[in-house]
Coordinates of C-alpha atoms in Angstrom, one line a residue:
M173 CA 14.4 -5.1 -15.4
G174 CA 13.4 -2.7 -18.2
L175 CA 10.2 -3.1 -20.3
L176 CA 10.7 -4.9 -23.6
R177 CA 8.0 -5.4 -26.2
A178 CA 5.4 -8.0 -25.2
T179 CA 6.1 -10.0 -28.3
A180 CA 9.6 -10.7 -27.1
Y181 CA 8.2 -12.7 -24.2
L182 CA 5.5 -14.6 -26.0
P183 CA 7.6 -17.9 -26.4
L184 CA 8.5 -17.7 -22.7
L185 CA 4.9 -17.0 -21.6
V186 CA 3.5 -19.8 -23.6
G187 CA 6.1 -22.1 -22.1
L188 CA 4.9 -21.3 -18.6
L189 CA 1.6 -23.1 -19.5
T190 CA 1.3 -26.8 -19.9
P191 CA -0.3 -28.2 -23.1
T192 CA -3.4 -28.9 -21.1
A193 CA -3.5 -25.4 -19.8
R194 CA -3.2 -23.9 -23.3
S195 CA -6.1 -26.0 -24.5
Q196 CA -8.3 -25.0 -21.6
L197 CA -7.8 -21.2 -21.9
P198 CA -10.5 -19.6 -24.1
R199 CA -9.4 -17.8 -27.2
D200 CA -10.8 -14.4 -26.1
D201 CA -8.9 -12.9 -23.2
T202 CA -12.0 -11.1 -22.0
E203 CA -14.2 -14.1 -22.0
K204 CA -15.8 -14.9 -18.7
P205 CA -15.6 -18.3 -17.1
L206 CA -18.3 -20.7 -18.3
V207 CA -20.6 -21.9 -15.6
G208 CA -20.2 -25.6 -15.0
S209 CA -17.4 -25.9 -17.5
H210 CA -14.3 -28.0 -16.6
F211 CA -11.2 -26.0 -15.9
D212 CA -8.2 -27.0 -13.8
K213 CA -6.9 -24.1 -11.8
A214 CA -3.5 -25.8 -11.7
A215 CA -3.2 -25.0 -15.3
C216 CA -2.9 -21.3 -14.5
P217 CA 0.6 -19.8 -14.5
D218 CA 2.1 -18.7 -11.2
Y219 CA 1.2 -15.0 -11.1
A220 CA 4.5 -14.1 -9.4
H221 CA 6.1 -15.1 -12.7
Y222 CA 3.3 -13.8 -14.9
A223 CA 3.4 -10.3 -13.3
A224 CA 7.2 -10.0 -14.0
Y225 CA 6.6 -9.8 -17.8
P226 CA 4.5 -7.6 -20.0
H227 CA 1.4 -9.0 -21.8
A228 CA -0.7 -7.8 -24.7
P229 CA -2.7 -5.9 -25.5
L230 CA -0.6 -2.8 -24.9
S231 CA -2.3 0.5 -24.0
K232 CA -2.5 3.1 -26.8
G233 CA -0.7 5.8 -24.8
P234 CA 3.0 6.8 -25.2
L235 CA 4.1 4.3 -22.5
A236 CA 2.3 1.3 -24.2
L237 CA 1.6 -0.3 -20.8
P238 CA 0.8 -4.0 -20.8
F239 CA -2.4 -5.7 -19.7
Q240 CA -1.5 -7.5 -16.6
R241 CA -4.7 -9.1 -15.4
P242 CA -4.7 -12.9 -15.3
H243 CA -7.1 -14.7 -17.6
P244 CA -10.7 -14.6 -16.2
R245 CA -10.5 -18.3 -15.4
C246 CA -7.3 -17.8 -13.4
R247 CA -8.7 -14.9 -11.3
T248 CA -9.3 -15.7 -7.6
F249 CA -12.6 -13.7 -7.3
H250 CA -15.1 -12.1 -9.7
S251 CA -17.5 -9.2 -9.1
D252 CA -19.5 -7.5 -11.8
A253 CA -19.5 -4.4 -9.6
I254 CA -15.7 -4.2 -9.8
E255 CA -15.8 -4.7 -13.6
N256 CA -18.4 -1.9 -13.9
V257 CA -16.1 0.5 -11.9
I258 CA -13.2 -0.3 -14.2
A259 CA -15.3 0.5 -17.3
E260 CA -16.8 3.6 -15.9
V261 CA -13.5 5.1 -14.7
T262 CA -11.2 4.1 -17.6
S263 CA -13.7 5.2 -20.3
R264 CA -13.6 8.8 -19.1
M265 CA -9.8 9.1 -18.4
K266 CA -7.7 11.5 -20.5
D267 CA -4.5 9.5 -20.2
L268 CA -4.7 6.1 -21.8
D269 CA -1.6 4.8 -19.9
L270 CA -3.1 6.0 -16.6
A271 CA -6.3 4.2 -17.5
R272 CA -4.5 1.0 -18.2
L273 CA -2.7 1.3 -14.9
F274 CA -6.0 1.7 -13.1
E275 CA -7.5 -1.2 -15.1
N276 CA -4.7 -3.5 -13.8
A277 CA -4.4 -2.1 -10.3
F278 CA -8.0 -1.7 -9.1
P279 CA -8.9 -5.5 -9.4
S280 CA -5.4 -6.7 -8.3
T281 CA -6.5 -7.9 -4.9
T282 CA -9.6 -9.8 -6.2
D283 CA -7.8 -11.1 -9.3
T284 CA -4.8 -12.5 -7.6
T285 CA -4.9 -12.6 -3.7
V286 CA -8.2 -14.2 -2.6
K287 CA -6.6 -17.5 -1.8
F288 CA -9.6 -18.8 0.1
H289 CA -13.2 -17.6 0.6
T290 CA -16.4 -19.1 1.8
N291 CA -19.7 -17.4 2.4
G292 CA -20.4 -20.0 5.1
K293 CA -23.0 -21.8 3.1
D294 CA -21.2 -23.1 0.0
G295 CA -19.6 -26.1 1.7
K296 CA -16.0 -24.9 1.0
A297 CA -15.1 -24.8 4.7
K298 CA -13.4 -27.9 6.1
K299 CA -13.5 -29.0 9.7
P300 CA -10.5 -27.5 11.5
P301 CA -7.9 -30.0 12.6
R302 CA -7.3 -30.5 16.3
R303 CA -3.7 -29.9 17.5
N304 CA -2.1 -30.5 20.8
N305 CA -1.7 -27.4 22.9
W306 CA -3.3 -25.2 20.3
A307 CA -6.7 -23.5 20.3
A308 CA -6.8 -22.3 16.7
D309 CA -9.8 -24.6 16.2
G310 CA -11.6 -22.4 18.6
G311 CA -11.2 -24.7 21.6
N312 CA -14.6 -25.3 23.0
D313 CA -16.1 -22.3 21.2
E314 CA -18.6 -23.6 18.7
D315 CA -18.7 -20.2 17.0
A316 CA -15.1 -20.3 15.9
W317 CA -14.5 -20.4 12.1
K318 CA -18.2 -20.3 11.4
G319 CA -19.9 -18.1 8.7
P320 CA -18.0 -16.3 5.9
H321 CA -14.2 -16.3 6.0
S322 CA -11.6 -14.9 3.6
F323 CA -7.9 -15.4 3.4
I324 CA -6.2 -12.5 1.5
I325 CA -2.5 -13.0 0.7
T326 CA -0.2 -10.1 0.3
G327 CA 0.9 -11.2 -3.1
D328 CA 4.2 -13.1 -3.7
I329 CA 4.1 -14.3 -0.1
I330 CA 1.4 -16.9 0.7
A331 CA 0.5 -15.3 4.0
E332 CA -2.0 -12.7 5.2
W333 CA -0.8 -9.5 6.9
L334 CA -3.6 -7.8 8.9
R335 CA -2.4 -4.5 7.7
D336 CA -2.0 -5.4 4.0
S337 CA -5.3 -7.3 3.7
T338 CA -7.2 -4.4 5.2
N339 CA -5.7 -1.9 2.7
Q340 CA -6.0 -4.3 -0.2
L341 CA -9.8 -4.6 0.4
R342 CA -10.3 -0.9 1.1
P343 CA -11.0 0.2 -2.5
Y344 CA -13.9 -2.2 -2.6
Q345 CA -15.6 -1.2 0.6
P346 CA -17.9 1.3 -1.2
L347 CA -19.2 -1.6 -3.3
A348 CA -20.1 -3.9 -0.4
K349 CA -23.6 -2.5 -0.1
K350 CA -24.3 -3.0 -3.8
D351 CA -22.7 -6.4 -4.4
R352 CA -23.5 -9.3 -2.0
R353 CA -20.4 -11.2 -3.1
I354 CA -18.1 -8.3 -2.0
F355 CA -20.2 -7.9 1.2
D356 CA -19.5 -11.6 2.0
L357 CA -15.8 -11.3 1.0
I358 CA -15.2 -8.3 3.4
L359 CA -17.3 -9.8 6.1
G360 CA -15.3 -13.0 5.7
A361 CA -12.1 -11.0 6.0
I362 CA -13.3 -9.5 9.3
N363 CA -14.3 -12.9 10.7
T364 CA -10.9 -14.4 9.7
Q365 CA -9.0 -11.5 11.2
S366 CA -11.0 -11.9 14.4
E367 CA -9.8 -15.4 14.7
Y368 CA -6.2 -14.3 14.1
V369 CA -6.4 -11.6 16.8
I370 CA -8.0 -13.9 19.3
E371 CA -5.3 -16.6 18.9
S372 CA -2.2 -14.5 18.5
P373 CA -2.8 -10.8 19.0
Y374 CA 0.9 -9.9 19.0
C375 CA 1.5 -11.3 15.5
N376 CA 1.3 -9.5 12.2
A377 CA 1.1 -12.2 9.5
F378 CA -0.8 -15.5 9.4
Q379 CA -1.0 -18.8 7.7
P380 CA -4.1 -20.0 5.8
P381 CA -7.2 -20.6 8.0
P382 CA -7.4 -24.2 9.3
I383 CA -10.9 -24.5 7.6
S384 CA -9.3 -23.8 4.2
G385 CA -7.4 -27.0 3.9
L386 CA -4.5 -25.1 2.5
S387 CA -1.0 -25.8 3.8
G388 CA 1.1 -23.0 5.2
N389 CA 4.7 -21.9 4.7
L390 CA 7.5 -21.3 7.1
N391 CA 9.1 -17.9 7.0
G392 CA 12.6 -19.3 7.2
Q393 CA 13.6 -17.3 10.3
D394 CA 14.9 -18.4 13.6
D395 CA 12.8 -16.3 16.0
M396 CA 12.5 -16.4 19.7
V397 CA 9.2 -14.8 20.7
H398 CA 7.0 -14.4 23.8
P399 CA 4.1 -15.1 23.9
A400 CA 4.8 -18.3 22.0
Y401 CA 2.8 -19.0 18.9
E402 CA 1.9 -21.9 16.7
P403 CA 3.9 -21.7 13.5
S404 CA 1.3 -23.6 11.5
F405 CA -1.1 -20.8 12.4
V406 CA 1.3 -17.8 12.4
F407 CA 3.6 -16.8 9.5
E408 CA 5.5 -14.1 11.4
C409 CA 5.0 -12.6 14.9
K410 CA 6.3 -9.1 14.9
Y411 CA 4.1 -7.0 17.3
E412 CA 2.9 -3.9 15.3
L413 CA 0.3 -1.7 16.9
D414 CA -1.0 -0.8 13.5
S415 CA -1.9 -4.4 12.8
L416 CA -4.5 -4.2 15.5
G417 CA -5.5 -0.8 14.3
H418 CA -6.1 -2.2 10.8
F419 CA -8.4 -4.9 12.3
L420 CA -10.5 -2.2 13.7
A421 CA -10.3 -0.2 10.4
L422 CA -11.5 -3.1 8.4
T423 CA -14.6 -3.4 10.6
N424 CA -15.2 0.4 10.8
D425 CA -15.0 0.9 7.1
F426 CA -17.4 -2.0 6.5
H427 CA -19.9 -0.6 8.8
Q428 CA -19.5 2.9 7.4
H429 CA -20.3 1.7 3.9
T430 CA -22.9 -0.9 4.6
G431 CA -24.5 0.0 8.0
S432 CA -24.3 -3.7 8.7
K433 CA -23.6 -5.1 12.2
A434 CA -23.2 -8.7 10.9
F435 CA -19.6 -8.8 12.1
M436 CA -20.7 -8.2 15.7
N437 CA -20.7 -11.8 16.7
K438 CA -19.1 -13.5 19.8
R439 CA -15.8 -13.9 18.1
W440 CA -15.5 -10.2 17.1
Y441 CA -16.3 -9.1 20.7
K442 CA -13.7 -11.5 21.9
A443 CA -11.1 -10.2 19.5
L444 CA -11.9 -6.6 20.5
N445 CA -11.5 -7.5 24.2
T446 CA -8.2 -9.3 23.4
L447 CA -7.0 -6.1 21.6
L448 CA -7.8 -4.0 24.7
D449 CA -5.8 -6.5 26.8
V450 CA -2.8 -5.8 24.5
L451 CA -3.3 -2.0 24.9
T452 CA -3.2 -2.5 28.7
A453 CA 0.0 -4.6 28.6
Q454 CA 1.8 -2.4 26.1
S455 CA 0.9 0.9 27.8
K456 CA 3.2 0.0 30.7
S457 CA 6.5 1.6 31.2
T458 CA 9.9 -0.2 31.3
F459 CA 10.4 0.8 35.0
G460 CA 8.0 1.0 37.8
P461 CA 7.0 4.7 38.4
E462 CA 7.4 4.5 42.2
T463 CA 10.2 1.9 42.8
G464 CA 12.1 2.2 39.5
E465 CA 12.2 -1.5 39.4
F466 CA 12.4 -3.1 35.9
W467 CA 9.1 -4.4 34.6
P468 CA 9.4 -7.2 32.0
N469 CA 7.3 -6.7 29.0
E470 CA 4.6 -9.2 27.9
Y471 CA 6.1 -9.2 24.4
T472 CA 9.7 -9.9 23.4
F473 CA 11.2 -10.7 20.1
Q474 CA 14.7 -11.8 19.0
R475 CA 15.8 -13.0 15.6
R476 CA 19.2 -14.3 14.5
T477 CA 20.1 -11.7 11.9
T478 CA 22.8 -9.3 10.8
A479 CA 20.1 -6.6 10.2
G480 CA 19.4 -4.4 13.2
T481 CA 15.9 -3.5 11.9
E482 CA 14.9 -7.2 12.1
T483 CA 15.2 -7.7 15.9
L484 CA 14.9 -5.9 19.2
N485 CA 17.8 -5.1 21.4
L486 CA 18.1 -5.6 25.2
N487 CA 17.2 -9.3 24.9
G488 CA 14.2 -8.7 22.8
I489 CA 12.6 -5.9 24.8
G490 CA 13.7 -2.8 22.9
N491 CA 14.7 0.6 24.3
P492 CA 13.3 1.8 27.6
L493 CA 10.0 3.8 27.6
S494 CA 8.8 6.2 30.2
N495 CA 5.7 6.1 32.4
G496 CA 2.4 7.9 32.2
T497 CA 2.6 9.1 28.6
G498 CA -0.8 7.7 27.6
L499 CA 0.9 6.1 24.5
I500 CA 1.0 2.5 23.4
R501 CA 4.2 0.7 22.7
S502 CA 4.8 -0.8 19.2
A503 CA 7.8 -3.1 18.8
F504 CA 7.8 -2.9 15.0
R505 CA 6.6 -0.4 12.3
P506 CA 4.2 -1.1 9.4
S507 CA 7.3 -1.7 7.3
D508 CA 8.1 -4.7 9.6
D509 CA 11.2 -2.9 10.8
A510 CA 11.9 -2.5 14.5
T511 CA 11.1 0.8 16.2
I512 CA 13.9 2.7 17.8
F513 CA 11.7 4.5 20.3
G514 CA 8.7 2.3 21.0
F515 CA 6.0 5.0 21.1
F516 CA 5.4 5.0 17.4
I517 CA 3.2 8.0 16.7
P518 CA 1.5 7.1 13.4
A519 CA 0.2 3.8 14.8
N520 CA -0.9 5.5 18.0
A521 CA -2.8 8.1 15.9
M522 CA -4.4 5.3 13.9
M523 CA -5.4 3.4 17.0
A524 CA -6.9 6.5 18.6
T525 CA -9.0 7.2 15.5
E526 CA -10.2 3.6 15.0
L527 CA -11.1 3.2 18.7
K528 CA -13.2 6.3 18.5
R529 CA -15.0 4.9 15.4
T530 CA -15.5 1.6 17.0
A531 CA -17.0 3.3 20.1
T532 CA -19.5 5.0 17.8
I533 CA -20.6 1.7 16.4
L534 CA -21.0 0.1 19.8
R535 CA -23.2 3.0 20.9
L536 CA -25.7 2.3 18.1
T537 CA -26.9 -0.9 19.9
D538 CA -29.4 -1.0 22.8
K539 CA -27.3 -3.4 24.9
K540 CA -25.9 -2.0 28.2
S541 CA -22.8 -4.2 27.7
D542 CA -22.1 -2.4 24.5
Q543 CA -22.5 1.0 26.1
D544 CA -20.1 0.0 28.8
L545 CA -17.6 -1.3 26.3
A546 CA -18.0 1.8 24.2
N547 CA -17.0 3.9 27.3
V548 CA -13.9 1.8 27.7
V549 CA -13.0 1.9 24.1
E550 CA -13.5 5.7 23.8
G551 CA -11.5 6.2 27.0
W552 CA -8.5 4.5 25.4
S553 CA -9.0 6.8 22.3
K554 CA -9.0 9.9 24.4
R555 CA -6.0 8.8 26.5
I556 CA -3.9 8.0 23.4
T557 CA -4.9 11.2 21.6
A558 CA -3.9 13.3 24.6
G559 CA -0.6 11.4 24.8
I560 CA 0.2 12.2 21.2
W561 CA -0.4 15.9 21.5
E562 CA 1.6 16.0 24.8
H563 CA 4.6 13.8 23.9
G564 CA 4.4 13.3 20.1
V565 CA 4.6 17.0 19.1
V566 CA 8.1 18.5 19.3
P567 CA 9.6 21.8 18.1
H568 CA 11.6 21.8 14.9
R569 CA 14.2 24.5 14.3
K570 CA 12.9 25.3 10.8
Y571 CA 9.3 24.3 10.7
G572 CA 8.0 24.9 14.2
D573 CA 5.9 22.4 16.0
V574 CA 5.8 19.0 14.2
F575 CA 4.8 15.4 14.9
A576 CA 7.7 13.2 15.7
Y577 CA 7.9 9.7 14.1
E578 CA 8.8 8.0 17.4
V579 CA 9.3 9.1 21.0
D580 CA 10.2 7.4 24.3
G581 CA 8.5 9.7 26.8
Y582 CA 11.9 10.7 28.2
G583 CA 12.3 13.5 25.7
S584 CA 14.0 11.6 22.9
A585 CA 12.3 11.9 19.4
L586 CA 13.0 10.4 16.0
M587 CA 12.5 12.9 13.1
M588 CA 11.7 11.0 9.9
D589 CA 8.9 9.3 8.0
D590 CA 8.5 5.9 6.3
A591 CA 6.5 5.2 3.2
N592 CA 4.4 2.5 4.8
Y593 CA 1.0 3.2 6.1
P594 CA 0.3 4.5 8.8
S595 CA 2.8 7.3 8.4
L596 CA 3.0 10.9 9.5
M597 CA 2.2 12.0 5.9
A598 CA -1.0 10.0 6.1
L599 CA -2.4 11.5 9.4
P600 CA -5.3 13.2 7.6
L601 CA -6.2 10.1 5.7
M602 CA -6.6 8.1 8.9
G603 CA -8.8 10.9 10.3
F604 CA -6.5 12.0 13.1
V605 CA -6.2 15.6 12.0
P606 CA -7.7 17.7 9.1
E607 CA -5.4 18.4 6.2
D608 CA -5.1 22.1 7.1
D609 CA -4.0 21.5 10.7
T610 CA -1.0 23.7 11.4
T611 CA 1.1 21.1 13.1
Y612 CA 0.4 18.6 10.3
Q613 CA 1.3 21.2 7.6
N614 CA 4.5 21.9 9.4
T615 CA 5.2 18.2 9.6
R616 CA 4.4 17.7 5.9
K617 CA 6.9 20.4 4.8
M618 CA 9.5 18.7 7.0
L619 CA 8.8 15.3 5.5
L620 CA 9.2 16.5 1.9
D621 CA 12.5 18.3 2.7
K622 CA 15.7 16.2 2.2
A623 CA 17.5 18.2 4.8
S624 CA 14.8 17.3 7.4
N625 CA 13.7 13.8 6.6
P626 CA 16.6 11.4 6.1
Y627 CA 14.4 9.0 4.2
Y628 CA 13.2 11.5 1.6
L629 CA 15.1 10.2 -1.4
Q630 CA 15.6 12.0 -4.7
G631 CA 17.5 10.9 -7.8
Y632 CA 17.6 11.3 -11.6
E633 CA 14.4 9.4 -12.4
F634 CA 12.4 9.1 -9.2
R635 CA 11.8 10.6 -5.8
G636 CA 9.7 10.1 -2.7
I637 CA 9.9 8.7 0.8
G638 CA 11.5 5.4 1.4
G639 CA 12.7 3.7 4.6
P640 CA 15.3 1.4 6.0
H641 CA 13.4 -1.7 4.9
I642 CA 14.7 -1.7 1.3
G643 CA 17.6 0.7 1.6
L644 CA 18.9 4.2 0.9
R645 CA 18.4 4.1 -2.9
N646 CA 14.8 3.1 -3.2
A647 CA 11.7 5.3 -2.7
W648 CA 8.2 3.8 -2.5
P649 CA 5.5 4.8 -5.0
M650 CA 3.1 4.4 -2.1
S651 CA 4.5 7.5 -0.5
L652 CA 3.8 9.6 -3.6
L653 CA 0.3 8.3 -3.7
V654 CA -0.3 9.3 -0.1
Q655 CA 1.3 12.7 -0.9
A656 CA -1.2 13.1 -3.7
Q657 CA -4.1 12.2 -1.5
T658 CA -3.1 14.7 1.1
S659 CA -2.6 17.6 -1.3
S660 CA -5.0 20.2 -2.8
D661 CA -2.5 21.5 -5.2
D662 CA -3.1 20.4 -8.8
D663 CA 0.5 20.5 -9.9
E664 CA 1.7 18.5 -6.9
I665 CA -1.0 15.9 -7.4
M666 CA -0.2 15.4 -11.1
G667 CA 3.5 15.5 -10.4
C668 CA 3.2 12.6 -8.0
L669 CA 1.0 10.7 -10.5
D670 CA 3.4 11.3 -13.3
L671 CA 6.3 9.9 -11.4
V672 CA 4.4 6.8 -10.4
L673 CA 3.1 6.2 -13.9
K674 CA 6.5 6.4 -15.5
A675 CA 8.0 4.1 -12.9
S676 CA 5.3 1.5 -13.6
K677 CA 6.2 0.2 -17.0
L678 CA 5.1 -3.3 -16.2
G679 CA 1.6 -1.9 -15.7
L680 CA 1.7 -2.6 -11.9
I681 CA 2.7 -0.5 -8.9
H682 CA 6.0 -1.7 -7.4
E683 CA 7.0 -1.9 -3.7
S684 CA 9.9 0.4 -4.3
V685 CA 11.9 2.0 -7.1
D686 CA 15.5 3.0 -7.5
V687 CA 15.5 6.8 -7.6
N688 CA 18.4 6.9 -10.1
Y689 CA 17.2 4.0 -12.3
A690 CA 13.4 3.5 -12.2
A691 CA 13.6 0.3 -14.2
S692 CA 15.1 -1.3 -11.1
Y693 CA 12.4 -2.1 -8.6
T694 CA 11.4 -4.5 -5.9
R695 CA 8.3 -6.7 -6.2
S696 CA 6.2 -6.7 -9.4
W697 CA 3.3 -8.3 -7.6
F698 CA 2.4 -6.2 -4.5
A699 CA -1.3 -6.0 -4.2
W700 CA -1.3 -3.4 -1.4
A701 CA 0.5 -0.8 -3.5
N702 CA -1.9 -1.4 -6.4
G703 CA -4.8 -0.8 -4.0
V704 CA -3.3 2.5 -2.9
F705 CA -3.0 3.6 -6.5
A706 CA -6.6 2.6 -7.2
E707 CA -7.7 4.6 -4.1
T708 CA -5.7 7.6 -5.2
I709 CA -7.4 7.6 -8.6
L710 CA -10.8 7.3 -7.0
D711 CA -9.9 10.1 -4.6
I712 CA -8.9 12.4 -7.4
A713 CA -12.0 11.4 -9.4
K714 CA -14.1 12.7 -6.5
R715 CA -12.0 15.8 -5.4
K716 CA -10.3 16.8 -8.6
P717 CA -12.0 15.2 -11.6
H718 CA -10.8 17.8 -14.1
L719 CA -7.2 16.4 -13.6
I720 CA -8.0 13.0 -15.0
F721 CA -11.3 13.0 -16.8
K722 CA -12.1 14.3 -20.2
D723 CA -15.5 15.6 -19.2
G724 CA -14.2 17.0 -15.8
K725 CA -17.3 15.6 -14.0
R726 CA -17.1 14.2 -10.5
Y727 CA -17.1 10.4 -10.0
E728 CA -17.8 8.5 -6.8
I729 CA -18.7 4.9 -6.3

């Protein structure tokens, strides 16, 4: 849908509100909520509808981008620190449209996706219900669901993805030391993810916490999954190695920015040990190395579907994987598409990096048990890293040695990249290799070459890396933002930003964009993509401030 003037939609937008809602909204759109005043949240419009239309005031740049933040009383979380960053960054930006896009995107997660949050002391947590044959209430563990908890939805789907929520919160990590509310929000997200990992470590997306009192939603699919899961706790159970990597990343980023060990409770340790059990199970080959006998995998997944990317072949096992590679199997990619060769290199690289960071945190304590655990965690990191360099690097006829996207350990390799993080393009961002690493630079050139990467898509109005999840006509703005963050070339960076800006006429970053008709897109409300845009602007503000700021001076939170 193309952008029309905001005034054309005013009758429709007013119609989305009930008379009660219209009377309760303050006249000034920038007015903060009044402490103790009566306001019914049910009066707020559904943001999935709200985000699909432009709203005044429009930016004063040539694109006249709309203001897409919900009214202050309809936002799901408030932080003065976030508002200060918006003011500090936008007031210095050259491009008024780019400033508006940052103004909308940076607070997208806190404005719209904090569906439940408790700091553990505010009385918001309800007693978890007991269910037959289900331990989501923590079983006999009195520490389950205690303290801060946060449920961060992905946007237009009322469920939390471990990967999405970690990335949605990442732009706010530097603020956690300054703002106690953000500290508790992120600590709560770690605690909630810990419970998810403990209960269903093979699953990728989850229902509201039982202490929230919120009802969940079925995903509408007919899945046969082992290990079995409780559908009132799990939204979808696609085993993606990067989901577990993101649980570690959320923790590691929090510690990096705050120095706090508040997350290191019994439940976090249990989640970490559960994660290590998954690594053990998913490092096994398909056939026994000595007897050649078939070894059933702990995880299987089958879905009744006509899309091959939505299920695993061979009765839910996936294609065979070789022995002794040091790599960890991932049944699905971060796009939620099935892997072809189960040793998915970007997720292995992420896991190796995050395990190393976790080991460093464990070594900071005086407990012998932590030192022993750190040795185990670091051992996994070294093993996976060695496996990547031995099996995940392959010769390319044009670019030399490059990282493969997926391998099977038998010699087969898939040469491509997908827009979703982790990706091959993002290897330096996750800390696996420096940006100037020769193998990475070779890989990067391959990924940005249509003749070498089948999912590098280019059209009349847009270009970038896409993937099979949406189709062969749509590239993802996220891929251009990662490209900008991994580049030192001013022209390349600004070229990526310009494409994303012109494809964001609703004032928000979309999931994907038709390369021949940028007004055609998927998902107007996709908080993860908005978070990546915010991170990109903050990255440029620190590395290349002259590109976006009038005064050219460096900015860092």
